[in-house]
Amino acid sequence: MKKMRIGIGYDVHPLEAGRKLVLGGVEIPFGKGLGGWSDADVLTHAIIDALLGAAALGDIGRHFPPGEAEFKDISSLVLLERVRNTLKDNGWRTGNIDATVIAEQPRLSEHIDRIRETLGKTLGVAIGQVSIKASTANGLGSIGRGEGIAAFAVALIEGIKEQEQ
Ligand SMILES: [Zn+2]
């Protein structure tokens, strides 16, 4: 029997003119992008927090503090890969991920499989272990007005070694 743990992650970033929109490491054609210190990839950030949370290793801000030059405009896939290695050092690997992106615009359905593939490769898991869903806020609140994009993620991680009984 392998050890298993679950974790949850949530993130939100504002949409701004003059930025690229990157979700799950994939650049999405759109007139605006997410503002933030890194590439502001809200989906990857939520997944990072879910993975760190599952391993009880703190949160993304602790591992990659905003304001540090090293992380300015960095691809969040680089951060995700580092988290994968941190988990490995602690005896964990990704079991599966399930995430929901909440964006009024743009339409994400045609990008979902490329996002799943990109995240799966970065995490070293099969595409079938990465579920990404797209939703909207149905016009309600700041996300509904298109002022930002939010993402929720859960992650299950499993112990690399068989647990001793
Ligand atoms: Zn973020």
Coordinates of C-alpha atoms and ligand atoms in Angstrom, one line a residue:
M1 CA 0.0 0.0 0.0
K2 CA 1.5 3.3 -1.1
K3 CA 1.1 6.5 1.1
M4 CA -1.2 9.1 -0.5
R5 CA -1.9 12.7 0.3
I6 CA -4.2 15.3 -1.2
G7 CA -3.8 19.1 -1.5
I8 CA -5.8 22.1 -2.7
G9 CA -4.6 25.2 -4.5
Y10 CA -6.3 28.5 -5.5
D11 CA -5.0 31.5 -7.4
V12 CA -6.3 34.6 -9.1
H13 CA -4.6 37.3 -11.3
P14 CA -5.8 40.5 -12.9
L15 CA -6.1 40.7 -16.7
E16 CA -4.1 43.6 -18.1
A17 CA -3.3 45.0 -21.5
G18 CA 0.2 44.4 -22.9
R19 CA 0.8 41.0 -21.2
K20 CA 0.8 37.5 -22.8
L21 CA -1.9 35.1 -21.6
V22 CA -0.2 31.9 -20.4
L23 CA -2.3 29.1 -18.9
G24 CA -0.8 25.8 -17.9
G25 CA 2.4 26.8 -19.8
V26 CA 0.5 27.4 -23.1
E27 CA 0.3 30.8 -24.6
I28 CA -3.3 31.6 -25.5
P29 CA -4.0 34.2 -28.2
F30 CA -6.0 37.0 -26.5
G31 CA -5.9 40.8 -26.4
K32 CA -4.8 40.8 -22.7
G33 CA -2.7 38.8 -20.3
L34 CA -2.4 38.1 -16.6
G35 CA -0.5 40.6 -14.5
G36 CA 2.0 39.4 -11.9
W37 CA 5.7 39.1 -11.0
S38 CA 6.3 35.8 -12.9
D39 CA 4.4 35.0 -16.1
A40 CA 1.3 35.0 -13.9
D41 CA 0.2 31.6 -15.1
V42 CA -2.7 31.3 -12.7
L43 CA -3.5 27.7 -13.5
T44 CA 0.1 26.4 -12.9
H45 CA 0.3 28.5 -9.7
A46 CA -2.9 26.8 -8.4
I47 CA -1.4 23.3 -9.3
I48 CA 1.9 24.2 -7.5
D49 CA 0.0 25.2 -4.4
A50 CA -2.0 21.9 -4.5
L51 CA 1.2 19.8 -4.9
L52 CA 3.0 21.7 -2.1
G53 CA -0.1 21.5 0.1
A54 CA -0.4 17.8 -0.4
A55 CA 3.2 17.3 0.8
A56 CA 2.7 19.9 3.6
L57 CA 5.6 21.9 2.2
G58 CA 4.2 25.4 2.5
D59 CA 3.0 27.5 -0.5
I60 CA 4.2 29.1 -3.7
G61 CA 5.0 32.4 -2.1
R62 CA 7.4 30.7 0.4
H63 CA 9.2 28.8 -2.3
F64 CA 9.3 31.5 -5.0
P65 CA 8.9 35.0 -3.3
P66 CA 7.5 37.7 -5.6
G67 CA 9.9 40.6 -5.9
E68 CA 12.9 38.4 -6.3
A69 CA 14.8 39.2 -9.5
E70 CA 15.3 35.5 -10.3
F71 CA 11.5 35.0 -10.7
K72 CA 10.7 38.1 -12.7
D73 CA 8.6 37.0 -15.8
I74 CA 9.9 33.4 -15.3
S75 CA 7.9 30.7 -16.9
S76 CA 5.8 29.0 -14.2
L77 CA 6.6 25.7 -15.8
V78 CA 10.2 26.1 -14.5
L79 CA 8.7 26.6 -11.0
L80 CA 6.4 23.6 -11.5
E81 CA 9.4 21.5 -12.4
R82 CA 11.3 22.6 -9.3
V83 CA 8.3 21.7 -7.2
R84 CA 8.3 18.2 -8.9
N85 CA 11.9 17.9 -7.8
T86 CA 11.2 19.1 -4.3
L87 CA 8.5 16.6 -3.9
K88 CA 10.8 13.9 -5.3
D89 CA 13.4 14.8 -2.7
N90 CA 10.7 14.4 -0.1
G91 CA 9.7 10.9 -1.4
W92 CA 6.6 12.0 -3.4
R93 CA 5.4 11.9 -7.0
T94 CA 2.2 13.2 -8.6
G95 CA -0.7 10.8 -8.7
N96 CA -3.2 13.0 -10.4
I97 CA -4.3 16.6 -10.8
D98 CA -7.8 18.0 -11.3
A99 CA -8.1 21.8 -12.0
T100 CA -10.8 24.3 -13.0
V101 CA -10.0 27.6 -14.7
I102 CA -12.6 30.3 -14.3
A103 CA -12.4 32.8 -17.1
E104 CA -15.2 34.7 -18.8
Q105 CA -13.0 35.0 -21.9
P106 CA -11.3 33.7 -23.9
R107 CA -12.8 30.3 -24.8
L108 CA -10.4 27.7 -23.6
S109 CA -11.9 24.4 -24.8
E110 CA -9.6 24.2 -27.9
H111 CA -6.5 24.7 -25.8
I112 CA -7.3 22.2 -23.0
D113 CA -5.5 19.1 -24.4
R114 CA -2.3 21.0 -25.2
I115 CA -2.4 22.4 -21.6
R116 CA -2.9 18.9 -20.2
E117 CA 0.0 17.5 -22.3
T118 CA 2.3 20.4 -21.4
L119 CA 1.6 20.1 -17.6
G120 CA 1.9 16.3 -17.8
K121 CA 5.3 16.4 -19.5
T122 CA 6.5 18.9 -16.9
L123 CA 5.3 16.7 -14.0
G124 CA 6.5 13.5 -15.6
V125 CA 3.0 11.9 -15.7
A126 CA 0.6 10.8 -18.5
I127 CA -2.0 13.1 -19.9
G128 CA -4.6 10.9 -18.3
Q129 CA -3.4 11.9 -14.9
V130 CA -4.0 15.6 -15.6
S131 CA -7.6 16.9 -15.8
I132 CA -8.2 20.6 -16.7
K133 CA -11.7 22.0 -16.9
A134 CA -12.8 25.5 -18.1
S135 CA -15.6 27.3 -16.5
T136 CA -17.0 30.9 -16.3
A137 CA -18.4 33.0 -13.5
N138 CA -21.7 33.5 -15.5
G139 CA -21.1 37.2 -15.6
L140 CA -21.0 37.5 -11.8
G141 CA -18.4 39.6 -9.9
S142 CA -14.9 40.7 -10.9
I143 CA -14.1 37.4 -12.8
G144 CA -17.5 37.7 -14.5
R145 CA -16.7 41.2 -15.7
G146 CA -13.5 39.9 -17.2
E147 CA -11.2 41.7 -14.8
G148 CA -9.2 38.6 -14.0
I149 CA -8.9 34.8 -14.2
A150 CA -9.0 32.4 -11.3
A151 CA -8.1 28.7 -10.9
F152 CA -8.7 25.9 -8.4
A153 CA -6.7 22.7 -8.3
V154 CA -6.5 19.6 -6.3
A155 CA -3.6 17.2 -6.4
L156 CA -3.1 13.7 -5.2
I157 CA 0.5 12.6 -4.5
E158 CA 1.8 9.2 -3.7
G159 CA 4.9 7.9 -1.9
I160 CA 7.7 6.7 -4.2
K161 CA 8.5 3.8 -1.9
E162 CA 6.2 1.1 -0.7
Q163 CA 5.0 1.9 2.8
E164 CA 6.3 -0.4 5.5
Q165 CA 3.4 -2.0 7.4
Ligands
ZN1 ZN -0.2 33.4 -9.1

